[in-house]
Amino acid sequence: MRRHIVLIGMMGAGKTALGTELARRLRVPFTDSDAEIEAAAAMSITEIFARDGEGFFRDRETQILSRILSGPPGVLSTGGGAWIQPANRSLISAHGVSVWLNCDLDTLWHRVRQRNTRPLLKTPDPKGTLARLIEERYPIYGMADLVLESRPEDSVDAATSRLLDLIHTQRPDLLEA
């Protein structure tokens, strides 16, 4: 690979699952920026949000992204809010190709509703909060280099194959022969 492939999108869009499989197929490293933040802080993202707030978390996220993106090319999955920050978009654009995993509300809600690990959804109306986040974020996610439309019926394997086809079709320069 000549540049990083950076997966962006909402929580529950499948960034980690697809990123892991994509990296395996391309034989490159996979990194989950949220897992890196948790490891560096020695606490969960939920704990970071509760103790230090979202602003502190976003600052650490930018530091971690900068470190990862300065290394050898690989597949990177980001947290749902990473792409929203202009500094992160600049970092990603300078070192990689952004891929938005575009997923509808019902699919996202089905995937995240049973998990208690999403700090932004700890509200009286988590599905309404998710819908509001979609409304706010999707225009910004739309600035990504590539867009993979989610299909609820896709397996991880099928979605990864579609993602590889998208890369080969729209960004053949990204992969070495």
CSV table of N, CA and C in Angstrom, one decimal:
chain,number,residue,atom,x,y,z
A,1,MET,N,0.8,-1.2,0.0
A,1,MET,CA,0.0,0.0,0.0
A,1,MET,C,0.9,1.2,0.0
A,2,ARG,N,0.4,2.3,-0.7
A,2,ARG,CA,1.2,3.5,-0.8
A,2,ARG,C,0.8,4.5,0.3
A,3,ARG,N,-0.5,4.4,0.8
A,3,ARG,CA,-1.0,5.3,1.8
A,3,ARG,C,-1.9,4.5,2.8
A,4,HIS,N,-2.2,5.1,3.9
A,4,HIS,CA,-3.1,4.5,4.8
A,4,HIS,C,-4.5,4.4,4.2
A,5,ILE,N,-5.3,3.4,4.6
A,5,ILE,CA,-6.7,3.4,4.3
A,5,ILE,C,-7.4,3.7,5.7
A,6,VAL,N,-8.1,4.8,5.8
A,6,VAL,CA,-8.7,5.2,7.0
A,6,VAL,C,-10.2,5.1,6.9
A,7,LEU,N,-10.8,4.2,7.8
A,7,LEU,CA,-12.2,4.0,7.8
A,7,LEU,C,-12.9,5.0,8.8
A,8,ILE,N,-13.9,5.7,8.3
A,8,ILE,CA,-14.6,6.7,9.1
A,8,ILE,C,-16.1,6.3,9.0
A,9,GLY,N,-16.9,6.9,10.0
A,9,GLY,CA,-18.3,6.6,10.0
A,9,GLY,C,-18.8,6.6,11.4
A,10,MET,N,-20.1,6.4,11.5
A,10,MET,CA,-20.8,6.4,12.8
A,10,MET,C,-20.4,5.1,13.6
A,11,MET,N,-20.6,5.2,14.9
A,11,MET,CA,-20.4,4.1,15.8
A,11,MET,C,-21.4,3.0,15.3
A,12,GLY,N,-20.9,1.8,15.2
A,12,GLY,CA,-21.7,0.7,14.7
A,12,GLY,C,-21.7,0.5,13.2
A,13,ALA,N,-21.0,1.3,12.5
A,13,ALA,CA,-21.0,1.2,11.0
A,13,ALA,C,-20.1,0.0,10.5
A,14,GLY,N,-19.3,-0.6,11.4
A,14,GLY,CA,-18.5,-1.7,11.0
A,14,GLY,C,-17.0,-1.4,10.7
A,15,LYS,N,-16.6,-0.3,11.2
A,15,LYS,CA,-15.2,0.1,10.9
A,15,LYS,C,-14.2,-0.9,11.4
A,16,THR,N,-14.3,-1.3,12.6
A,16,THR,CA,-13.3,-2.3,13.1
A,16,THR,C,-13.4,-3.6,12.5
A,17,ALA,N,-14.6,-4.1,12.3
A,17,ALA,CA,-14.8,-5.4,11.7
A,17,ALA,C,-14.3,-5.5,10.2
A,18,LEU,N,-14.7,-4.5,9.4
A,18,LEU,CA,-14.2,-4.4,8.0
A,18,LEU,C,-12.7,-4.1,8.0
A,19,GLY,N,-12.3,-3.2,8.9
A,19,GLY,CA,-10.9,-2.8,8.9
A,19,GLY,C,-10.0,-4.0,9.2
A,20,THR,N,-10.4,-4.8,10.1
A,20,THR,CA,-9.6,-6.0,10.5
A,20,THR,C,-9.5,-7.0,9.3
A,21,GLU,N,-10.6,-7.2,8.6
A,21,GLU,CA,-10.6,-8.1,7.5
A,21,GLU,C,-9.9,-7.5,6.3
A,22,LEU,N,-10.1,-6.3,6.0
A,22,LEU,CA,-9.4,-5.6,4.9
A,22,LEU,C,-7.9,-5.7,5.1
A,23,ALA,N,-7.4,-5.4,6.3
A,23,ALA,CA,-6.0,-5.5,6.6
A,23,ALA,C,-5.4,-6.9,6.5
A,24,ARG,N,-6.2,-7.9,6.9
A,24,ARG,CA,-5.8,-9.3,6.7
A,24,ARG,C,-5.6,-9.6,5.2
A,25,ARG,N,-6.6,-9.2,4.4
A,25,ARG,CA,-6.5,-9.5,3.0
A,25,ARG,C,-5.4,-8.8,2.3
A,26,LEU,N,-5.1,-7.5,2.7
A,26,LEU,CA,-4.0,-6.8,2.1
A,26,LEU,C,-2.7,-7.1,2.7
A,27,ARG,N,-2.7,-7.8,3.8
A,27,ARG,CA,-1.4,-8.2,4.6
A,27,ARG,C,-0.7,-7.0,5.1
A,28,VAL,N,-1.5,-6.1,5.7
A,28,VAL,CA,-0.9,-4.9,6.3
A,28,VAL,C,-1.4,-4.8,7.7
A,29,PRO,N,-0.8,-3.9,8.5
A,29,PRO,CA,-1.3,-3.8,9.9
A,29,PRO,C,-2.6,-3.1,10.0
A,30,PHE,N,-3.4,-3.5,11.0
A,30,PHE,CA,-4.7,-2.9,11.3
A,30,PHE,C,-4.5,-2.2,12.7
A,31,THR,N,-5.1,-1.0,12.7
A,31,THR,CA,-5.1,-0.3,14.0
A,31,THR,C,-6.4,0.3,14.2
A,32,ASP,N,-6.9,0.2,15.4
A,32,ASP,CA,-8.2,0.8,15.9
A,32,ASP,C,-7.8,2.0,16.8
A,33,SER,N,-8.1,3.2,16.3
A,33,SER,CA,-7.6,4.4,17.1
A,33,SER,C,-8.3,4.4,18.5
A,34,ASP,N,-9.5,4.0,18.6
A,34,ASP,CA,-10.1,4.0,20.0
A,34,ASP,C,-9.4,3.0,20.9
A,35,ALA,N,-9.0,1.9,20.4
A,35,ALA,CA,-8.2,0.9,21.2
A,35,ALA,C,-6.9,1.5,21.6
A,36,GLU,N,-6.3,2.2,20.7
A,36,GLU,CA,-5.0,2.9,21.0
A,36,GLU,C,-5.1,4.0,22.1
A,37,ILE,N,-6.2,4.7,22.0
A,37,ILE,CA,-6.5,5.7,23.0
A,37,ILE,C,-6.7,5.1,24.4
A,38,GLU,N,-7.5,4.0,24.4
A,38,GLU,CA,-7.7,3.3,25.7
A,38,GLU,C,-6.4,2.8,26.3
A,39,ALA,N,-5.6,2.2,25.4
A,39,ALA,CA,-4.3,1.6,25.9
A,39,ALA,C,-3.4,2.8,26.4
A,40,ALA,N,-3.3,3.9,25.7
A,40,ALA,CA,-2.5,5.0,26.2
A,40,ALA,C,-3.0,5.6,27.5
A,41,ALA,N,-4.3,5.6,27.7
A,41,ALA,CA,-4.8,6.2,28.9
A,41,ALA,C,-5.0,5.2,30.0
A,42,ALA,N,-4.9,3.9,29.7
A,42,ALA,CA,-5.2,2.8,30.7
A,42,ALA,C,-6.6,2.9,31.3
A,43,MET,N,-7.5,3.3,30.4
A,43,MET,CA,-8.9,3.4,30.8
A,43,MET,C,-9.8,3.3,29.6
A,44,SER,N,-11.1,3.0,29.8
A,44,SER,CA,-12.0,3.0,28.6
A,44,SER,C,-12.4,4.4,28.2
A,45,ILE,N,-12.9,4.4,27.0
A,45,ILE,CA,-13.3,5.7,26.4
A,45,ILE,C,-14.5,6.3,27.3
A,46,THR,N,-15.3,5.4,27.8
A,46,THR,CA,-16.4,5.8,28.7
A,46,THR,C,-15.8,6.5,29.9
A,47,GLU,N,-14.8,5.9,30.5
A,47,GLU,CA,-14.1,6.5,31.7
A,47,GLU,C,-13.4,7.8,31.3
A,48,ILE,N,-12.8,7.9,30.2
A,48,ILE,CA,-12.1,9.1,29.7
A,48,ILE,C,-13.2,10.2,29.6
A,49,PHE,N,-14.3,9.9,29.0
A,49,PHE,CA,-15.4,10.9,28.8
A,49,PHE,C,-15.9,11.4,30.2
A,50,ALA,N,-16.1,10.4,31.1
A,50,ALA,CA,-16.6,10.7,32.4
A,50,ALA,C,-15.7,11.5,33.2
A,51,ARG,N,-14.4,11.2,33.2
A,51,ARG,CA,-13.4,11.9,34.0
A,51,ARG,C,-12.9,13.2,33.5
A,52,ASP,N,-12.6,13.2,32.1
A,52,ASP,CA,-11.9,14.3,31.6
A,52,ASP,C,-12.7,15.1,30.5
A,53,GLY,N,-13.8,14.5,30.1
A,53,GLY,CA,-14.7,15.2,29.1
A,53,GLY,C,-14.3,14.9,27.7
A,54,GLU,N,-15.3,15.3,26.8
A,54,GLU,CA,-15.1,15.0,25.4
A,54,GLU,C,-13.9,15.8,24.8
A,55,GLY,N,-13.7,17.0,25.2
A,55,GLY,CA,-12.7,17.9,24.7
A,55,GLY,C,-11.3,17.2,24.9
A,56,PHE,N,-11.1,16.7,26.1
A,56,PHE,CA,-9.8,16.1,26.4
A,56,PHE,C,-9.7,14.8,25.5
A,57,PHE,N,-10.7,14.0,25.4
A,57,PHE,CA,-10.7,12.8,24.5
A,57,PHE,C,-10.3,13.2,23.1
A,58,ARG,N,-10.9,14.3,22.5
A,58,ARG,CA,-10.7,14.7,21.2
A,58,ARG,C,-9.2,15.1,21.0
A,59,ASP,N,-8.6,15.7,22.0
A,59,ASP,CA,-7.2,16.1,21.9
A,59,ASP,C,-6.3,14.9,21.8
A,60,ARG,N,-6.6,13.9,22.7
A,60,ARG,CA,-5.8,12.6,22.7
A,60,ARG,C,-6.0,11.9,21.4
A,61,GLU,N,-7.3,11.9,20.8
A,61,GLU,CA,-7.5,11.3,19.6
A,61,GLU,C,-6.7,11.8,18.5
A,62,THR,N,-6.5,13.1,18.4
A,62,THR,CA,-5.7,13.8,17.4
A,62,THR,C,-4.2,13.4,17.5
A,63,GLN,N,-3.8,13.3,18.8
A,63,GLN,CA,-2.4,12.9,19.0
A,63,GLN,C,-2.1,11.5,18.6
A,64,ILE,N,-3.1,10.6,18.9
A,64,ILE,CA,-2.9,9.2,18.5
A,64,ILE,C,-3.0,9.0,17.0
A,65,LEU,N,-3.9,9.7,16.3
A,65,LEU,CA,-4.0,9.7,14.9
A,65,LEU,C,-2.7,10.1,14.2
A,66,SER,N,-2.2,11.2,14.7
A,66,SER,CA,-0.9,11.7,14.2
A,66,SER,C,0.2,10.7,14.3
A,67,ARG,N,0.3,10.0,15.4
A,67,ARG,CA,1.3,9.0,15.6
A,67,ARG,C,1.1,7.8,14.7
A,68,ILE,N,-0.1,7.3,14.5
A,68,ILE,CA,-0.4,6.2,13.7
A,68,ILE,C,-0.1,6.6,12.2
A,69,LEU,N,-0.6,7.7,11.8
A,69,LEU,CA,-0.5,8.1,10.4
A,69,LEU,C,0.9,8.4,10.0
A,70,SER,N,1.8,8.7,10.9
A,70,SER,CA,3.2,9.0,10.6
A,70,SER,C,4.0,7.7,10.4
A,71,GLY,N,3.3,6.5,10.7
A,71,GLY,CA,4.0,5.2,10.5
A,71,GLY,C,3.7,4.6,9.2
A,72,PRO,N,4.2,3.4,9.0
A,72,PRO,CA,4.0,2.7,7.7
A,72,PRO,C,2.5,2.5,7.4
A,73,PRO,N,2.2,2.5,6.1
A,73,PRO,CA,0.8,2.4,5.7
A,73,PRO,C,0.1,1.1,6.2
A,74,GLY,N,-1.1,1.3,6.6
A,74,GLY,CA,-1.9,0.2,7.1
A,74,GLY,C,-3.4,0.6,7.0
A,75,VAL,N,-4.3,-0.2,7.6
A,75,VAL,CA,-5.7,0.1,7.7
A,75,VAL,C,-6.0,0.6,9.1
A,76,LEU,N,-6.7,1.7,9.1
A,76,LEU,CA,-7.0,2.4,10.4
A,76,LEU,C,-8.5,2.6,10.5
A,77,SER,N,-9.0,2.2,11.7
A,77,SER,CA,-10.4,2.5,11.9
A,77,SER,C,-10.4,3.6,13.0
A,78,THR,N,-11.3,4.6,12.8
A,78,THR,CA,-11.3,5.7,13.7
A,78,THR,C,-12.6,5.7,14.5
A,79,GLY,N,-12.7,6.5,15.6
A,79,GLY,CA,-13.9,6.7,16.3
A,79,GLY,C,-14.9,7.5,15.5
A,80,GLY,N,-16.1,7.4,15.8
A,80,GLY,CA,-17.2,8.1,15.0
A,80,GLY,C,-17.0,9.6,14.9
A,81,GLY,N,-16.4,10.2,15.9
A,81,GLY,CA,-16.3,11.7,15.9
A,81,GLY,C,-14.9,12.2,15.3
A,82,ALA,N,-14.0,11.2,15.0
A,82,ALA,CA,-12.7,11.7,14.6
A,82,ALA,C,-12.7,12.5,13.4
A,83,TRP,N,-13.4,12.1,12.4
A,83,TRP,CA,-13.5,12.8,11.1
A,83,TRP,C,-14.1,14.2,11.2
A,84,ILE,N,-14.9,14.4,12.2
A,84,ILE,CA,-15.7,15.7,12.4
A,84,ILE,C,-14.7,16.8,12.7
A,85,GLN,N,-13.5,16.5,13.3
A,85,GLN,CA,-12.5,17.5,13.7
A,85,GLN,C,-11.7,17.9,12.5
A,86,PRO,N,-11.7,19.2,12.1
A,86,PRO,CA,-10.9,19.6,11.0
A,86,PRO,C,-9.5,19.2,11.0
A,87,ALA,N,-8.8,19.3,12.2
A,87,ALA,CA,-7.4,18.9,12.3
A,87,ALA,C,-7.2,17.4,11.9
A,88,ASN,N,-8.2,16.6,12.3
A,88,ASN,CA,-8.1,15.1,12.0
A,88,ASN,C,-8.3,14.9,10.5
A,89,ARG,N,-9.2,15.6,9.9
A,89,ARG,CA,-9.4,15.5,8.4
A,89,ARG,C,-8.2,15.9,7.7
A,90,SER,N,-7.5,16.9,8.1
A,90,SER,CA,-6.2,17.3,7.5
A,90,SER,C,-5.2,16.2,7.6
A,91,LEU,N,-5.0,15.7,8.8
A,91,LEU,CA,-4.0,14.6,9.1
A,91,LEU,C,-4.3,13.4,8.2
A,92,ILE,N,-5.6,13.0,8.1
A,92,ILE,CA,-6.0,11.8,7.4
A,92,ILE,C,-5.7,12.1,5.9
A,93,SER,N,-6.1,13.3,5.4
A,93,SER,CA,-5.9,13.6,4.0
A,93,SER,C,-4.5,13.6,3.6
A,94,ALA,N,-3.6,14.1,4.5
A,94,ALA,CA,-2.2,14.2,4.2
A,94,ALA,C,-1.5,12.8,4.1
A,95,HIS,N,-2.0,11.8,4.8
A,95,HIS,CA,-1.4,10.5,5.0
A,95,HIS,C,-2.2,9.3,4.5
A,96,GLY,N,-3.4,9.6,4.1
A,96,GLY,CA,-4.2,8.4,3.7
A,96,GLY,C,-5.4,8.7,2.8
A,97,VAL,N,-6.2,7.7,2.6
A,97,VAL,CA,-7.4,7.8,1.8
A,97,VAL,C,-8.5,7.5,2.8
A,98,SER,N,-9.5,8.4,2.9
A,98,SER,CA,-10.6,8.2,3.8
A,98,SER,C,-11.7,7.5,3.1
A,99,VAL,N,-12.3,6.5,3.8
A,99,VAL,CA,-13.4,5.7,3.3
A,99,VAL,C,-14.6,5.8,4.4
A,100,TRP,N,-15.7,6.4,3.9
A,100,TRP,CA,-16.9,6.5,4.8
A,100,TRP,C,-17.7,5.2,4.6
A,101,LEU,N,-17.9,4.6,5.7
A,101,LEU,CA,-18.9,3.4,5.8
A,101,LEU,C,-20.2,4.0,6.1
A,102,ASN,N,-21.0,4.3,5.1
A,102,ASN,CA,-22.3,4.9,5.2
A,102,ASN,C,-23.4,3.9,5.5
A,103,CYS,N,-24.0,4.1,6.7
A,103,CYS,CA,-24.9,3.1,7.3
A,103,CYS,C,-26.2,3.9,7.7
A,104,ASP,N,-27.4,3.2,7.5
A,104,ASP,CA,-28.6,3.9,7.8
A,104,ASP,C,-28.9,3.8,9.3
A,105,LEU,N,-29.8,4.6,9.8
A,105,LEU,CA,-30.1,4.7,11.2
A,105,LEU,C,-30.6,3.3,11.8
A,106,ASP,N,-31.5,2.6,11.1
A,106,ASP,CA,-32.0,1.4,11.7
A,106,ASP,C,-30.9,0.3,11.8
A,107,THR,N,-30.0,0.2,10.9
A,107,THR,CA,-28.9,-0.7,11.0
A,107,THR,C,-28.0,-0.4,12.1
A,108,LEU,N,-27.6,0.9,12.2
A,108,LEU,CA,-26.8,1.4,13.3
A,108,LEU,C,-27.4,1.1,14.7
A,109,TRP,N,-28.7,1.4,14.8
A,109,TRP,CA,-29.4,1.3,16.1
A,109,TRP,C,-29.4,-0.2,16.4
A,110,HIS,N,-29.7,-1.1,15.5
A,110,HIS,CA,-29.7,-2.5,15.7
A,110,HIS,C,-28.3,-3.0,16.3
A,111,ARG,N,-27.3,-2.4,15.8
A,111,ARG,CA,-25.9,-2.8,16.2
A,111,ARG,C,-25.4,-2.2,17.5
A,112,VAL,N,-25.9,-1.0,17.9
A,112,VAL,CA,-25.4,-0.4,19.1
A,112,VAL,C,-26.3,-0.4,20.3
A,113,ARG,N,-27.6,-0.7,20.1
A,113,ARG,CA,-28.6,-0.6,21.2
A,113,ARG,C,-28.3,-1.4,22.4
A,114,GLN,N,-27.7,-2.6,22.2
A,114,GLN,CA,-27.5,-3.5,23.4
A,114,GLN,C,-26.2,-3.2,24.1
A,115,ARG,N,-25.4,-2.3,23.5
A,115,ARG,CA,-24.1,-2.0,24.2
A,115,ARG,C,-24.1,-0.8,25.0
A,116,ASN,N,-23.5,-0.9,26.2
A,116,ASN,CA,-23.5,0.2,27.1
A,116,ASN,C,-22.1,0.9,27.1
A,117,THR,N,-21.4,0.9,26.0
A,117,THR,CA,-20.1,1.4,25.9
A,117,THR,C,-20.0,2.6,25.0
A,118,ARG,N,-21.1,3.2,24.7
A,118,ARG,CA,-21.1,4.4,23.8
A,118,ARG,C,-21.4,5.6,24.6
A,119,PRO,N,-20.4,6.4,25.0
A,119,PRO,CA,-20.7,7.5,25.9
A,119,PRO,C,-21.7,8.6,25.3
A,120,LEU,N,-21.6,8.8,24.0
A,120,LEU,CA,-22.5,9.8,23.4
A,120,LEU,C,-24.0,9.3,23.4
A,121,LEU,N,-24.2,8.0,23.7
A,121,LEU,CA,-25.6,7.5,23.7
A,121,LEU,C,-26.2,7.3,25.1
A,122,LYS,N,-25.4,7.8,26.1
A,122,LYS,CA,-25.9,7.7,27.4
A,122,LYS,C,-26.9,8.9,27.7
A,123,THR,N,-28.0,8.8,27.0
A,123,THR,CA,-29.0,9.9,27.1
A,123,THR,C,-30.4,9.3,27.4
A,124,PRO,N,-31.4,10.1,27.7
A,124,PRO,CA,-32.7,9.5,27.9
A,124,PRO,C,-33.3,8.9,26.6
A,125,ASP,N,-32.9,9.4,25.5
A,125,ASP,CA,-33.4,8.9,24.2
A,125,ASP,C,-32.2,8.6,23.3
A,126,PRO,N,-31.5,7.4,23.5
A,126,PRO,CA,-30.3,7.1,22.7
A,126,PRO,C,-30.6,7.0,21.2
A,127,LYS,N,-31.7,6.5,20.8
A,127,LYS,CA,-32.0,6.4,19.3
A,127,LYS,C,-32.2,7.8,18.7
A,128,GLY,N,-32.8,8.7,19.5
A,128,GLY,CA,-33.0,10.1,19.0
A,128,GLY,C,-31.6,10.8,18.9
A,129,THR,N,-30.8,10.5,19.9
A,129,THR,CA,-29.4,11.0,19.9
A,129,THR,C,-28.6,10.5,18.7
A,130,LEU,N,-28.8,9.2,18.4
A,130,LEU,CA,-28.1,8.7,17.2
A,130,LEU,C,-28.6,9.3,16.0
A,131,ALA,N,-29.9,9.5,15.9
A,131,ALA,CA,-30.5,10.2,14.7
A,131,ALA,C,-29.9,11.6,14.5
A,132,ARG,N,-29.8,12.4,15.7
A,132,ARG,CA,-29.3,13.7,15.6
A,132,ARG,C,-27.8,13.7,15.2
A,133,LEU,N,-27.0,12.8,15.7
A,133,LEU,CA,-25.6,12.7,15.3
A,133,LEU,C,-25.5,12.4,13.8
A,134,ILE,N,-26.4,11.5,13.3
A,134,ILE,CA,-26.4,11.3,11.9
A,134,ILE,C,-26.6,12.5,11.1
A,135,GLU,N,-27.6,13.3,11.5
A,135,GLU,CA,-28.0,14.5,10.8
A,135,GLU,C,-26.8,15.5,10.8
A,136,GLU,N,-26.1,15.6,12.0
A,136,GLU,CA,-25.0,16.5,12.1
A,136,GLU,C,-23.7,16.0,11.3
A,137,ARG,N,-23.5,14.7,11.4
A,137,ARG,CA,-22.2,14.2,10.9
A,137,ARG,C,-22.2,13.8,9.4
A,138,TYR,N,-23.3,13.3,8.9
A,138,TYR,CA,-23.3,12.8,7.5
A,138,TYR,C,-22.8,13.8,6.5
A,139,PRO,N,-23.2,15.1,6.6
A,139,PRO,CA,-22.7,16.0,5.6
A,139,PRO,C,-21.1,16.1,5.7
A,140,ILE,N,-20.6,16.0,6.9
A,140,ILE,CA,-19.1,16.1,7.0
A,140,ILE,C,-18.5,14.7,6.6
A,141,TYR,N,-19.1,13.6,6.9
A,141,TYR,CA,-18.6,12.3,6.4
A,141,TYR,C,-18.6,12.3,4.9
A,142,GLY,N,-19.5,13.0,4.3
A,142,GLY,CA,-19.6,13.0,2.8
A,142,GLY,C,-18.4,13.6,2.2
A,143,MET,N,-17.5,14.3,2.9
A,143,MET,CA,-16.3,14.8,2.3
A,143,MET,C,-15.2,13.7,2.2
A,144,ALA,N,-15.5,12.5,2.6
A,144,ALA,CA,-14.5,11.4,2.5
A,144,ALA,C,-14.1,11.2,1.0
A,145,ASP,N,-12.9,10.6,0.8
A,145,ASP,CA,-12.5,10.3,-0.5
A,145,ASP,C,-13.3,9.2,-1.2
A,146,LEU,N,-13.7,8.2,-0.5
A,146,LEU,CA,-14.6,7.1,-1.0
A,146,LEU,C,-15.7,6.9,0.0
A,147,VAL,N,-16.8,6.4,-0.6
A,147,VAL,CA,-18.0,6.0,0.2
A,147,VAL,C,-18.4,4.6,-0.1
A,148,LEU,N,-18.5,3.8,0.9
A,148,LEU,CA,-19.0,2.4,0.8
A,148,LEU,C,-20.4,2.4,1.4
A,149,GLU,N,-21.4,2.2,0.6
A,149,GLU,CA,-22.8,2.2,1.1
A,149,GLU,C,-23.0,0.8,1.8
A,150,SER,N,-23.5,0.9,3.1
A,150,SER,CA,-23.7,-0.3,3.8
A,150,SER,C,-24.9,-1.0,3.3
A,151,ARG,N,-24.9,-2.3,3.3
A,151,ARG,CA,-26.0,-3.2,3.0
A,151,ARG,C,-26.3,-4.1,4.2
A,152,PRO,N,-27.4,-3.9,4.9
A,152,PRO,CA,-27.7,-4.7,6.1
A,152,PRO,C,-27.5,-6.2,5.9
A,153,GLU,N,-27.7,-6.7,4.7
A,153,GLU,CA,-27.6,-8.1,4.5
A,153,GLU,C,-26.2,-8.6,4.3
A,154,ASP,N,-25.2,-7.7,4.1
A,154,ASP,CA,-23.8,-8.0,3.9
A,154,ASP,C,-23.2,-8.7,5.1
A,155,SER,N,-22.4,-9.7,4.9
A,155,SER,CA,-21.5,-10.2,5.9
A,155,SER,C,-20.3,-9.3,5.9
A,156,VAL,N,-19.4,-9.5,6.9
A,156,VAL,CA,-18.2,-8.8,6.9
A,156,VAL,C,-17.4,-9.1,5.6
A,157,ASP,N,-17.4,-10.4,5.3
A,157,ASP,CA,-16.6,-10.8,4.1
A,157,ASP,C,-17.1,-10.2,2.8
A,158,ALA,N,-18.5,-10.1,2.7
A,158,ALA,CA,-19.0,-9.5,1.5
A,158,ALA,C,-18.8,-8.0,1.4
A,159,ALA,N,-18.9,-7.3,2.6
A,159,ALA,CA,-18.7,-5.9,2.6
A,159,ALA,C,-17.2,-5.6,2.3
A,160,THR,N,-16.3,-6.4,2.8
A,160,THR,CA,-14.9,-6.2,2.6
A,160,THR,C,-14.6,-6.4,1.1
A,161,SER,N,-15.2,-7.4,0.5
A,161,SER,CA,-15.0,-7.6,-1.0
A,161,SER,C,-15.5,-6.4,-1.8
A,162,ARG,N,-16.6,-5.8,-1.4
A,162,ARG,CA,-17.2,-4.6,-2.1
A,162,ARG,C,-16.2,-3.5,-1.8
A,163,LEU,N,-15.6,-3.4,-0.6
A,163,LEU,CA,-14.7,-2.3,-0.3
A,163,LEU,C,-13.4,-2.4,-1.2
A,164,LEU,N,-12.9,-3.6,-1.3
A,164,LEU,CA,-11.8,-3.8,-2.2
A,164,LEU,C,-12.1,-3.5,-3.6
A,165,ASP,N,-13.2,-3.9,-4.1
A,165,ASP,CA,-13.7,-3.5,-5.5
A,165,ASP,C,-13.7,-2.0,-5.6
A,166,LEU,N,-14.3,-1.3,-4.6
A,166,LEU,CA,-14.3,0.2,-4.7
A,166,LEU,C,-12.9,0.8,-4.8
A,167,ILE,N,-12.0,0.3,-4.0
A,167,ILE,CA,-10.7,0.8,-4.0
A,167,ILE,C,-10.0,0.5,-5.3
A,168,HIS,N,-10.1,-0.7,-5.8
A,168,HIS,CA,-9.5,-1.0,-7.1
A,168,HIS,C,-10.1,-0.2,-8.3
A,169,THR,N,-11.4,0.1,-8.2
A,169,THR,CA,-12.1,0.9,-9.2
A,169,THR,C,-11.8,2.4,-9.1
A,170,GLN,N,-11.9,3.0,-7.9
A,170,GLN,CA,-11.8,4.4,-7.8
A,170,GLN,C,-10.4,4.9,-7.3
A,171,ARG,N,-9.6,4.1,-6.7
A,171,ARG,CA,-8.3,4.5,-6.3
A,171,ARG,C,-7.2,3.4,-6.5
A,172,PRO,N,-7.1,3.0,-7.8
A,172,PRO,CA,-6.1,1.9,-8.1
A,172,PRO,C,-4.7,2.3,-7.7
A,173,ASP,N,-4.4,3.6,-7.6
A,173,ASP,CA,-3.1,4.1,-7.3
A,173,ASP,C,-2.7,3.8,-5.8
A,174,LEU,N,-3.7,3.4,-5.0
A,174,LEU,CA,-3.4,3.2,-3.6
A,174,LEU,C,-2.7,1.9,-3.3
A,175,LEU,N,-2.9,0.9,-4.1
A,175,LEU,CA,-2.4,-0.4,-3.9
A,175,LEU,C,-1.2,-0.7,-4.8
A,176,GLU,N,-0.2,-1.3,-4.3
A,176,GLU,CA,0.9,-1.6,-5.2
A,176,GLU,C,0.6,-2.9,-5.9
A,177,ALA,N,1.2,-3.2,-7.1
A,177,ALA,CA,0.9,-4.3,-7.9
A,177,ALA,C,1.2,-5.6,-7.2
